[in-house]
Amino acid sequence: MIDLPALIRERLPLGTTHLLEILAAEGERMGVEVYIVGGFVRDLLWGTPKLDLDILIVGDAHAFGDSFAARFDGQWHKHIPFGTGRWLPGKETPQRTGIPRSELPLFFDFVMARRETYSRPAALPTVEGGSLADDLFRRDFTINTLAMRLSPPPFGALSDPHGGLADFRAKVIRVLHDRSFIDDPTRLFRAARFMVRLDFTLEPHTAGLIPPALSVVNALTSARIRHELDLIFQEAFPERVMHILNQWGVLGNLHKGLVFHEEMANHFAQAREFVKDPPAGMSPPPLAALLWALWGRFVADPAAFAARLALDRQTTQLLMAVHKAVTLFPALDEAALTPSAVVALIESVKEGVSETLYAAMLLLSPTPLVKRHVVCYATQWRFTYAHLTGDDLLAMGVPRGQQIGVYLQRLRTARLDGLLKSTDDAPQATEERTLVRQWLAEEKTDQS
């Protein structure tokens, strides 16, 4: 038998253990059954427990949360339709619980034990109150049906009605019923994530349920698909998860022509290394944003892809910018290019310009020369501008209007291409003023 209390003492911070004891005592005081369910129990067994607590209440979760927040302080946010709520520690919580703030979780959720039914494939479920057995049966895989009792005693007793512990030990992912993937196709994404994260395999009968469910993948809402992809991009090896989904045919049913091939996988792996150790002078962007950019590069129609997933404006612009940027690679692969020419090419990409774009361009660059040009731009050349301002040029006699911008750009070009050498402020200004006077004189001569 598994001794969950011993694992709690061994693998959890003392503060978390005390918090579970407080929850157990609160359940006894209110006379309700309280459990920890799902991923927490699975990860506790795996040896990598996370302080992501789903506290299952067999009864009124909102009343339990009301009482808990009143006794131990904190913010309490109810989600009425699903009988759930989120509690966040308050100012007085450490004093009232005796747990240092540093050992308190950022939040945890109170969840009503519930029964779910699906009106149609891929729809959100209809929810009503239920028993512990109902709640565990609605879950995705047997390894996530493990529940640890907090109250009534005995504290730490394991409920395992679906053989989740045996499947955990056998390292297999198994659904609870044959309509599981059809009812909720997001379980396909989660199955692939757990397979990679835990190094588990898919139970053969469960694997046989995938093909009939593929036709309903496209019925998922954009928000639900995007959420699952965002979770994948937070995994340690997202390219392996994407490879599995591609093998199953999920991606092709998600959006026409959508694939994930070996070149993409290599770019994903390179992105992880880039974020850990970027070239000197380059700032690492958020990994998830970089993965979206790299994957979007290989989508035939990024605008349609972004629309299908209802991507936000910033991500959509990034995908469009990457598509435009890669068309510049042949022009950037010229040894005779001046720095100002490289700058002009890269800055012709107007939308979506960001640290993420520069990182994506570097990872997608086909040759060492293109990579060098991208790195030089990202770390040096994009920060190079004229020392003089528009007001300085007006005072020197440059006509007001468009000509000011032209002169500022000419000065930037001169500095980029090494025509102006000084780096100290005063000599910089002197050199630029000399050059401006020369241009003004030349223009005056041409006009005469």
GROMACS .gro file of C-alpha atoms in nm:
model
  448
    1MET     CA    1   0.000   0.000   0.000
    2ILE     CA    2   0.102   0.358  -0.065
    3ASP     CA    3   0.165   0.560   0.252
    4LEU     CA    4   0.060   0.905   0.130
    5PRO     CA    5   0.107   1.080   0.468
    6ALA     CA    6   0.469   0.959   0.472
    7LEU     CA    7   0.521   1.091   0.116
    8ILE     CA    8   0.370   1.424   0.221
    9ARG     CA    9   0.612   1.454   0.512
   10GLU     CA   10   0.902   1.348   0.294
   11ARG     CA   11   0.834   1.545  -0.024
   12LEU     CA   12   0.641   1.858   0.072
   13PRO     CA   13   0.751   2.172   0.253
   14LEU     CA   14   0.649   2.182   0.618
   15GLY     CA   15   0.418   2.476   0.552
   16THR     CA   16   0.225   2.287   0.283
   17THR     CA   17   0.187   1.988   0.513
   18HIS     CA   18   0.047   2.214   0.784
   19LEU     CA   19  -0.191   2.374   0.532
   20LEU     CA   20  -0.330   2.031   0.440
   21GLU     CA   21  -0.384   1.959   0.808
   22ILE     CA   22  -0.571   2.289   0.842
   23LEU     CA   23  -0.793   2.195   0.547
   24ALA     CA   24  -0.859   1.857   0.703
   25ALA     CA   25  -0.956   2.017   1.034
   26GLU     CA   26  -1.182   2.265   0.854
   27GLY     CA   27  -1.355   1.980   0.673
   28GLU     CA   28  -1.418   1.798   1.001
   29ARG     CA   29  -1.547   2.117   1.162
   30MET     CA   30  -1.795   2.168   0.878
   31GLY     CA   31  -1.881   1.800   0.848
   32VAL     CA   32  -1.792   1.764   0.479
   33GLU     CA   33  -1.570   1.529   0.283
   34VAL     CA   34  -1.252   1.700   0.158
   35TYR     CA   35  -1.001   1.548  -0.086
   36ILE     CA   36  -0.700   1.649  -0.291
   37VAL     CA   37  -0.746   1.516  -0.641
   38GLY     CA   38  -0.582   1.494  -0.980
   39GLY     CA   39  -0.235   1.608  -1.069
   40PHE     CA   40  -0.119   1.678  -0.716
   41VAL     CA   41  -0.152   1.315  -0.611
   42ARG     CA   42   0.000   1.192  -0.937
   43ASP     CA   43   0.300   1.424  -0.905
   44LEU     CA   44   0.342   1.341  -0.536
   45LEU     CA   45   0.379   0.975  -0.634
   46TRP     CA   46   0.612   1.071  -0.918
   47GLY     CA   47   0.837   1.256  -0.677
   48THR     CA   48   0.786   1.600  -0.828
   49PRO     CA   49   0.500   1.745  -0.621
   50LYS     CA   50   0.372   2.086  -0.722
   51LEU     CA   51   0.187   2.327  -0.498
   52ASP     CA   52  -0.102   2.332  -0.745
   53LEU     CA   53  -0.380   2.221  -0.514
   54ASP     CA   54  -0.728   2.120  -0.628
   55ILE     CA   55  -0.931   2.076  -0.309
   56LEU     CA   56  -1.240   1.868  -0.383
   57ILE     CA   57  -1.541   1.933  -0.162
   58VAL     CA   58  -1.823   1.679  -0.163
   59GLY     CA   59  -2.092   1.935  -0.101
   60ASP     CA   60  -2.104   2.314  -0.124
   61ALA     CA   61  -1.755   2.427  -0.227
   62HIS     CA   62  -1.860   2.792  -0.215
   63ALA     CA   63  -1.977   2.765   0.147
   64PHE     CA   64  -1.652   2.590   0.235
   65GLY     CA   65  -1.451   2.863   0.062
   66ASP     CA   66  -1.652   3.136   0.235
   67SER     CA   67  -1.577   2.984   0.572
   68PHE     CA   68  -1.211   2.921   0.497
   69ALA     CA   69  -1.153   3.277   0.374
   70ALA     CA   70  -1.332   3.421   0.678
   71ARG     CA   71  -1.121   3.217   0.921
   72PHE     CA   72  -0.783   3.246   0.749
   73ASP     CA   73  -0.811   3.572   0.550
   74GLY     CA   74  -0.736   3.603   0.180
   75GLN     CA   75  -0.914   3.679  -0.144
   76TRP     CA   76  -1.191   3.440  -0.240
   77HIS     CA   77  -1.316   3.442  -0.600
   78LYS     CA   78  -1.615   3.223  -0.684
   79HIS     CA   79  -1.691   3.077  -1.025
   80ILE     CA   80  -2.062   3.014  -0.987
   81PRO     CA   81  -2.147   2.806  -1.300
   82PHE     CA   82  -1.900   2.529  -1.218
   83GLY     CA   83  -1.921   2.539  -0.838
   84THR     CA   84  -1.554   2.628  -0.808
   85GLY     CA   85  -1.353   2.911  -0.657
   86ARG     CA   86  -0.996   3.030  -0.604
   87TRP     CA   87  -0.847   3.136  -0.272
   88LEU     CA   88  -0.538   3.357  -0.248
   89PRO     CA   89  -0.360   3.415   0.086
   90GLY     CA   90  -0.423   3.750   0.252
   91LYS     CA   91  -0.221   3.983   0.470
   92GLU     CA   92  -0.323   3.806   0.791
   93THR     CA   93  -0.303   3.449   0.654
   94PRO     CA   94   0.050   3.377   0.782
   95GLN     CA   95  -0.045   3.484   1.135
   96ARG     CA   96  -0.377   3.298   1.135
   97THR     CA   97  -0.232   2.974   0.993
   98GLY     CA   98   0.112   2.987   1.151
   99ILE     CA   99   0.263   2.932   0.805
  100PRO     CA  100   0.529   3.175   0.676
  101ARG     CA  101   0.418   3.359   0.363
  102SER     CA  102   0.712   3.213   0.171
  103GLU     CA  103   0.570   2.863   0.231
  104LEU     CA  104   0.210   2.942   0.135
  105PRO     CA  105   0.097   2.857  -0.219
  106LEU     CA  106   0.015   3.149  -0.444
  107PHE     CA  107  -0.342   3.016  -0.458
  108PHE     CA  108  -0.547   2.700  -0.455
  109ASP     CA  109  -0.886   2.602  -0.588
  110PHE     CA  110  -1.191   2.470  -0.407
  111VAL     CA  111  -1.387   2.246  -0.642
  112MET     CA  112  -1.734   2.102  -0.597
  113ALA     CA  113  -1.758   1.730  -0.660
  114ARG     CA  114  -1.960   1.717  -0.979
  115ARG     CA  115  -2.110   1.510  -1.253
  116GLU     CA  116  -2.062   1.616  -1.617
  117THR     CA  117  -2.259   1.540  -1.932
  118TYR     CA  118  -2.189   1.647  -2.290
  119SER     CA  119  -2.467   1.767  -2.518
  120ARG     CA  120  -2.250   1.715  -2.826
  121PRO     CA  121  -1.889   1.626  -2.909
  122ALA     CA  122  -1.631   1.892  -2.814
  123ALA     CA  123  -1.888   2.101  -2.626
  124LEU     CA  124  -1.826   2.230  -2.279
  125PRO     CA  125  -1.991   2.000  -2.026
  126THR     CA  126  -2.314   2.053  -1.838
  127VAL     CA  127  -2.229   2.042  -1.470
  128GLU     CA  128  -2.428   1.937  -1.164
  129GLY     CA  129  -2.333   1.840  -0.812
  130GLY     CA  130  -2.225   1.483  -0.754
  131SER     CA  131  -2.033   1.237  -0.540
  132LEU     CA  132  -1.662   1.163  -0.525
  133ALA     CA  133  -1.723   0.869  -0.759
  134ASP     CA  134  -1.900   1.099  -1.009
  135ASP     CA  135  -1.617   1.351  -0.996
  136LEU     CA  136  -1.342   1.098  -1.051
  137PHE     CA  137  -1.528   0.935  -1.341
  138ARG     CA  138  -1.548   1.267  -1.529
  139ARG     CA  139  -1.169   1.297  -1.541
  140ASP     CA  140  -0.945   1.239  -1.840
  141PHE     CA  141  -0.712   0.949  -1.750
  142THR     CA  142  -0.694   0.691  -1.477
  143ILE     CA  143  -0.367   0.832  -1.340
  144ASN     CA  144  -0.557   1.154  -1.270
  145THR     CA  145  -0.840   0.983  -1.081
  146LEU     CA  146  -0.636   0.931  -0.766
  147ALA     CA  147  -0.782   1.114  -0.467
  148MET     CA  148  -0.626   1.165  -0.125
  149ARG     CA  149  -0.867   1.212   0.165
  150LEU     CA  150  -0.817   1.501   0.403
  151SER     CA  151  -1.141   1.458   0.598
  152PRO     CA  152  -1.305   1.271   0.753
  153PRO     CA  153  -1.021   1.058   0.897
  154PRO     CA  154  -0.808   0.876   0.815
  155PHE     CA  155  -0.599   1.163   0.675
  156GLY     CA  156  -0.414   1.061   0.359
  157ALA     CA  157  -0.629   0.760   0.266
  158LEU     CA  158  -0.611   0.690  -0.110
  159SER     CA  159  -0.923   0.651  -0.326
  160ASP     CA  160  -0.845   0.467  -0.648
  161PRO     CA  161  -1.169   0.341  -0.807
  162HIS     CA  162  -1.032   0.319  -1.163
  163GLY     CA  163  -0.697   0.148  -1.118
  164GLY     CA  164  -0.498   0.467  -1.152
  165LEU     CA  165  -0.220   0.348  -0.922
  166ALA     CA  166  -0.171   0.029  -1.124
  167ASP     CA  167  -0.159   0.230  -1.447
  168PHE     CA  168   0.084   0.474  -1.286
  169ARG     CA  169   0.312   0.186  -1.193
  170ALA     CA  170   0.276   0.036  -1.541
  171LYS     CA  171   0.350   0.381  -1.691
  172VAL     CA  172   0.044   0.387  -1.917
  173ILE     CA  173  -0.213   0.651  -2.012
  174ARG     CA  174  -0.567   0.508  -2.016
  175VAL     CA  175  -0.903   0.683  -2.063
  176LEU     CA  176  -1.199   0.596  -1.844
  177HIS     CA  177  -1.452   0.525  -2.119
  178ASP     CA  178  -1.473   0.488  -2.496
  179ARG     CA  179  -1.628   0.831  -2.563
  180SER     CA  180  -1.362   1.018  -2.371
  181PHE     CA  181  -1.180   1.174  -2.669
  182ILE     CA  182  -1.506   1.241  -2.855
  183ASP     CA  183  -1.665   1.414  -2.556
  184ASP     CA  184  -1.355   1.626  -2.502
  185PRO     CA  185  -1.090   1.622  -2.779
  186THR     CA  186  -0.860   1.842  -2.568
  187ARG     CA  187  -0.779   1.515  -2.390
  188LEU     CA  188  -0.576   1.422  -2.698
  189PHE     CA  189  -0.347   1.718  -2.631
  190ARG     CA  190  -0.320   1.627  -2.264
  191ALA     CA  191  -0.248   1.261  -2.341
  192ALA     CA  192   0.047   1.364  -2.557
  193ARG     CA  193   0.173   1.601  -2.286
  194PHE     CA  194   0.162   1.335  -2.016
  195MET     CA  195   0.326   1.078  -2.240
  196VAL     CA  196   0.626   1.305  -2.291
  197ARG     CA  197   0.643   1.457  -1.943
  198LEU     CA  198   0.613   1.126  -1.757
  199ASP     CA  199   0.765   0.905  -2.027
  200PHE     CA  200   0.447   0.694  -2.031
  201THR     CA  201   0.293   0.502  -2.321
  202LEU     CA  202  -0.064   0.504  -2.447
  203GLU     CA  203  -0.263   0.196  -2.348
  204PRO     CA  204  -0.350   0.006  -2.672
  205HIS     CA  205  -0.729   0.027  -2.641
  206THR     CA  206  -0.701   0.399  -2.566
  207ALA     CA  207  -0.482   0.443  -2.874
  208GLY     CA  208  -0.752   0.276  -3.082
  209LEU     CA  209  -1.002   0.543  -2.973
  210ILE     CA  210  -0.803   0.825  -3.136
  211PRO     CA  211  -0.899   0.783  -3.506
  212PRO     CA  212  -1.278   0.806  -3.446
  213ALA     CA  213  -1.224   1.125  -3.245
  214LEU     CA  214  -1.017   1.313  -3.504
  215SER     CA  215  -1.320   1.437  -3.693
  216VAL     CA  216  -1.440   1.636  -3.391
  217VAL     CA  217  -1.107   1.807  -3.316
  218ASN     CA  218  -1.199   2.094  -3.544
  219ALA     CA  219  -1.518   2.150  -3.342
  220LEU     CA  220  -1.312   2.277  -3.049
  221THR     CA  221  -1.328   2.651  -2.993
  222SER     CA  222  -1.024   2.862  -3.073
  223ALA     CA  223  -0.975   2.951  -2.708
  224ARG     CA  224  -0.964   2.588  -2.596
  225ILE     CA  225  -0.717   2.492  -2.870
  226ARG     CA  226  -0.495   2.790  -2.797
  227HIS     CA  227  -0.498   2.707  -2.426
  228GLU     CA  228  -0.383   2.352  -2.492
  229LEU     CA  229  -0.106   2.469  -2.725
  230ASP     CA  230   0.010   2.727  -2.471
  231LEU     CA  231   0.036   2.447  -2.214
  232ILE     CA  232   0.236   2.235  -2.457
  233PHE     CA  233   0.477   2.523  -2.516
  234GLN     CA  234   0.543   2.532  -2.140
  235GLU     CA  235   0.652   2.167  -2.133
  236ALA     CA  236   1.018   2.067  -2.111
  237PHE     CA  237   1.014   1.911  -2.459
  238PRO     CA  238   0.725   2.066  -2.655
  239GLU     CA  239   0.860   1.940  -2.988
  240ARG     CA  240   0.809   1.580  -2.874
  241VAL     CA  241   0.450   1.654  -2.779
  242MET     CA  242   0.386   1.820  -3.115
  243HIS     CA  243   0.544   1.526  -3.295
  244ILE     CA  244   0.301   1.286  -3.126
  245LEU     CA  245   0.001   1.504  -3.214
  246ASN     CA  246   0.121   1.518  -3.573
  247GLN     CA  247   0.159   1.139  -3.585
  248TRP     CA  248  -0.194   1.092  -3.452
  249GLY     CA  249  -0.336   1.329  -3.714
  250VAL     CA  250  -0.459   1.582  -3.460
  251LEU     CA  251  -0.283   1.880  -3.617
  252GLY     CA  252  -0.414   1.814  -3.966
  253ASN     CA  253  -0.768   1.804  -3.831
  254LEU     CA  254  -0.707   2.119  -3.630
  255HIS     CA  255  -0.629   2.335  -3.932
  256LYS     CA  256  -0.598   2.242  -4.299
  257GLY     CA  257  -0.243   2.156  -4.398
  258LEU     CA  258  -0.108   2.196  -4.044
  259VAL     CA  259   0.191   1.970  -3.975
  260PHE     CA  260   0.492   1.943  -3.749
  261HIS     CA  261   0.803   1.802  -3.910
  262GLU     CA  262   1.165   1.737  -3.819
  263GLU     CA  263   1.291   2.082  -3.916
  264MET     CA  264   1.036   2.243  -3.685
  265ALA     CA  265   1.140   2.007  -3.404
  266ASN     CA  266   1.502   2.110  -3.449
  267HIS     CA  267   1.408   2.478  -3.432
  268PHE     CA  268   1.207   2.416  -3.113
  269ALA     CA  269   1.508   2.247  -2.951
  270GLN     CA  270   1.732   2.534  -3.061
  271ALA     CA  271   1.484   2.783  -2.917
  272ARG     CA  272   1.513   2.623  -2.573
  273GLU     CA  273   1.890   2.656  -2.585
  274PHE     CA  274   1.868   3.013  -2.714
  275VAL     CA  275   1.646   3.122  -2.425
  276LYS     CA  276   1.883   2.958  -2.176
  277ASP     CA  277   2.198   3.105  -2.330
  278PRO     CA  278   2.139   3.379  -2.589
  279PRO     CA  279   2.428   3.536  -2.782
  280ALA     CA  280   2.598   3.821  -2.599
  281GLY     CA  281   2.390   4.136  -2.631
  282MET     CA  282   2.065   3.961  -2.726
  283SER     CA  283   1.780   3.944  -2.478
  284PRO     CA  284   1.595   3.610  -2.450
  285PRO     CA  285   1.225   3.644  -2.536
  286PRO     CA  286   0.956   3.434  -2.366
  287LEU     CA  287   1.000   3.080  -2.492
  288ALA     CA  288   0.630   3.032  -2.573
  289ALA     CA  289   0.627   3.343  -2.795
  290LEU     CA  290   0.938   3.222  -2.976
  291LEU     CA  291   0.783   2.878  -3.034
  292TRP     CA  292   0.468   3.037  -3.179
  293ALA     CA  293   0.686   3.241  -3.415
  294LEU     CA  294   0.891   2.941  -3.526
  295TRP     CA  295   0.589   2.716  -3.581
  296GLY     CA  296   0.399   2.991  -3.759
  297ARG     CA  297   0.688   3.029  -4.003
  298PHE     CA  298   0.596   2.696  -4.159
  299VAL     CA  299   0.224   2.763  -4.186
  300ALA     CA  300   0.122   2.828  -4.546
  301ASP     CA  301  -0.125   3.103  -4.460
  302PRO     CA  302  -0.032   3.267  -4.128
  303ALA     CA  303  -0.330   3.503  -4.138
  304ALA     CA  304  -0.577   3.214  -4.170
  305PHE     CA  305  -0.389   3.018  -3.903
  306ALA     CA  306  -0.399   3.314  -3.662
  307ALA     CA  307  -0.768   3.364  -3.732
  308ARG     CA  308  -0.848   2.996  -3.670
  309LEU     CA  309  -0.683   3.011  -3.329
  310ALA     CA  310  -0.803   3.366  -3.258
  311LEU     CA  311  -0.447   3.467  -3.173
  312ASP     CA  312  -0.405   3.806  -3.014
  313ARG     CA  313  -0.293   4.102  -3.224
  314GLN     CA  314   0.067   4.089  -3.102
  315THR     CA  315   0.112   3.720  -3.183
  316THR     CA  316  -0.060   3.757  -3.520
  317GLN     CA  317   0.171   4.045  -3.613
  318LEU     CA  318   0.470   3.839  -3.502
  319LEU     CA  319   0.372   3.549  -3.729
  320MET     CA  320   0.323   3.782  -4.022
  321ALA     CA  321   0.656   3.953  -3.951
  322VAL     CA  322   0.842   3.621  -3.944
  323HIS     CA  323   0.694   3.526  -4.280
  324LYS     CA  324   0.811   3.853  -4.429
  325ALA     CA  325   1.150   3.835  -4.261
  326VAL     CA  326   1.243   3.497  -4.407
  327THR     CA  327   1.187   3.635  -4.759
  328LEU     CA  328   1.473   3.875  -4.685
  329PHE     CA  329   1.727   3.599  -4.623
  330PRO     CA  330   1.855   3.579  -4.985
  331ALA     CA  331   1.919   3.954  -4.984
  332LEU     CA  332   2.084   3.934  -4.641
  333ASP     CA  333   2.314   3.657  -4.763
  334GLU     CA  334   2.542   3.901  -4.948
  335ALA     CA  335   2.892   3.967  -4.818
  336ALA     CA  336   2.908   4.312  -4.980
  337LEU     CA  337   2.611   4.446  -4.782
  338THR     CA  338   2.687   4.755  -4.577
  339PRO     CA  339   2.553   4.779  -4.222
  340SER     CA  340   2.305   5.046  -4.334
  341ALA     CA  341   2.177   4.812  -4.608
  342VAL     CA  342   2.126   4.533  -4.353
  343VAL     CA  343   1.941   4.776  -4.126
  344ALA     CA  344   1.718   4.892  -4.413
  345LEU     CA  345   1.628   4.535  -4.504
  346ILE     CA  346   1.542   4.421  -4.152
  347GLU     CA  347   1.356   4.739  -4.068
  348SER     CA  348   1.141   4.697  -4.377
  349VAL     CA  349   0.952   4.451  -4.156
  350LYS     CA  350   0.730   4.705  -3.987
  351GLU     CA  351   0.481   4.496  -3.784
  352GLY     CA  352   0.569   4.251  -3.511
  353VAL     CA  353   0.922   4.382  -3.465
  354SER     CA  354   1.045   4.263  -3.126
  355GLU     CA  355   1.314   4.065  -2.948
  356THR     CA  356   1.115   3.755  -3.039
  357LEU     CA  357   1.136   3.836  -3.410
  358TYR     CA  358   1.514   3.881  -3.396
  359ALA     CA  359   1.552   3.551  -3.210
  360ALA     CA  360   1.329   3.374  -3.464
  361MET     CA  361   1.525   3.524  -3.754
  362LEU     CA  362   1.851   3.406  -3.600
  363LEU     CA  363   1.722   3.051  -3.548
  364LEU     CA  364   1.574   3.036  -3.897
  365SER     CA  365   1.878   3.190  -4.070
  366PRO     CA  366   1.999   2.954  -4.346
  367THR     CA  367   2.368   3.057  -4.353
  368PRO     CA  368   2.636   3.186  -4.114
  369LEU     CA  369   2.643   3.520  -4.296
  370VAL     CA  370   2.270   3.577  -4.248
  371LYS     CA  371   2.307   3.483  -3.881
  372ARG     CA  372   2.594   3.733  -3.844
  373HIS     CA  373   2.391   4.009  -4.005
  374VAL     CA  374   2.092   3.937  -3.776
  375VAL     CA  375   2.310   3.928  -3.463
  376CYS     CA  376   2.489   4.251  -3.558
  377TYR     CA  377   2.156   4.421  -3.616
  378ALA     CA  378   1.999   4.292  -3.294
  379THR     CA  379   2.297   4.373  -3.072
  380GLN     CA  380   2.449   4.686  -3.230
  381TRP     CA  381   2.318   4.842  -3.545
  382ARG     CA  382   1.956   4.893  -3.445
  383PHE     CA  383   2.074   5.114  -3.159
  384THR     CA  384   2.281   5.338  -3.386
  385TYR     CA  385   2.126   5.679  -3.463
  386ALA     CA  386   2.234   6.032  -3.538
  387HIS     CA  387   2.365   6.229  -3.244
  388LEU     CA  388   2.205   6.552  -3.368
  389THR     CA  389   1.833   6.609  -3.326
  390GLY     CA  390   1.573   6.760  -3.555
  391ASP     CA  391   1.600   7.087  -3.361
  392ASP     CA  392   1.976   7.090  -3.415
  393LEU     CA  393   1.923   7.051  -3.790
  394LEU     CA  394   1.665   7.331  -3.802
  395ALA     CA  395   1.911   7.561  -3.623
  396MET     CA  396   2.171   7.479  -3.887
  397GLY     CA  397   1.939   7.578  -4.169
  398VAL     CA  398   1.791   7.246  -4.282
  399PRO     CA  399   1.441   7.322  -4.413
  400ARG     CA  400   1.153   7.225  -4.187
  401GLY     CA  401   0.947   6.919  -4.293
  402GLN     CA  402   1.044   6.601  -4.473
  403GLN     CA  403   1.403   6.712  -4.524
  404ILE     CA  404   1.470   6.681  -4.150
  405GLY     CA  405   1.392   6.309  -4.160
  406VAL     CA  406   1.605   6.265  -4.472
  407TYR     CA  407   1.905   6.428  -4.306
  408LEU     CA  408   1.864   6.227  -3.985
  409GLN     CA  409   1.854   5.907  -4.190
  410ARG     CA  410   2.163   6.011  -4.389
  411LEU     CA  411   2.348   6.078  -4.065
  412ARG     CA  412   2.245   5.737  -3.930
  413THR     CA  413   2.364   5.573  -4.252
  414ALA     CA  414   2.696   5.755  -4.231
  415ARG     CA  415   2.746   5.643  -3.873
  416LEU     CA  416   2.645   5.282  -3.946
  417ASP     CA  417   2.881   5.258  -4.243
  418GLY     CA  418   3.179   5.402  -4.057
  419LEU     CA  419   3.195   5.746  -4.218
  420LEU     CA  420   3.171   5.898  -3.871
  421LYS     CA  421   3.423   5.755  -3.628
  422SER     CA  422   3.389   5.942  -3.301
  423THR     CA  423   3.208   5.785  -3.007
  424ASP     CA  424   3.240   6.071  -2.757
  425ASP     CA  425   2.948   6.311  -2.752
  426ALA     CA  426   3.127   6.633  -2.839
  427PRO     CA  427   3.335   6.500  -3.133
  428GLN     CA  428   3.024   6.311  -3.253
  429ALA     CA  429   2.829   6.631  -3.277
  430THR     CA  430   3.120   6.811  -3.443
  431GLU     CA  431   3.158   6.541  -3.709
  432GLU     CA  432   2.787   6.536  -3.783
  433ARG     CA  433   2.767   6.916  -3.804
  434THR     CA  434   3.059   6.919  -4.048
  435LEU     CA  435   2.883   6.662  -4.266
  436VAL     CA  436   2.551   6.849  -4.255
  437ARG     CA  437   2.719   7.173  -4.357
  438GLN     CA  438   2.883   6.989  -4.646
  439TRP     CA  439   2.547   6.853  -4.764
  440LEU     CA  440   2.383   7.194  -4.735
  441ALA     CA  441   2.665   7.348  -4.936
  442GLU     CA  442   2.635   7.081  -5.205
  443GLU     CA  443   2.260   7.134  -5.228
  444LYS     CA  444   2.311   7.512  -5.256
  445THR     CA  445   2.565   7.458  -5.535
  446ASP     CA  446   2.329   7.221  -5.720
  447GLN     CA  447   2.044   7.469  -5.696
  448SER     CA  448   2.258   7.747  -5.842
   0.00000   0.00000   0.00000
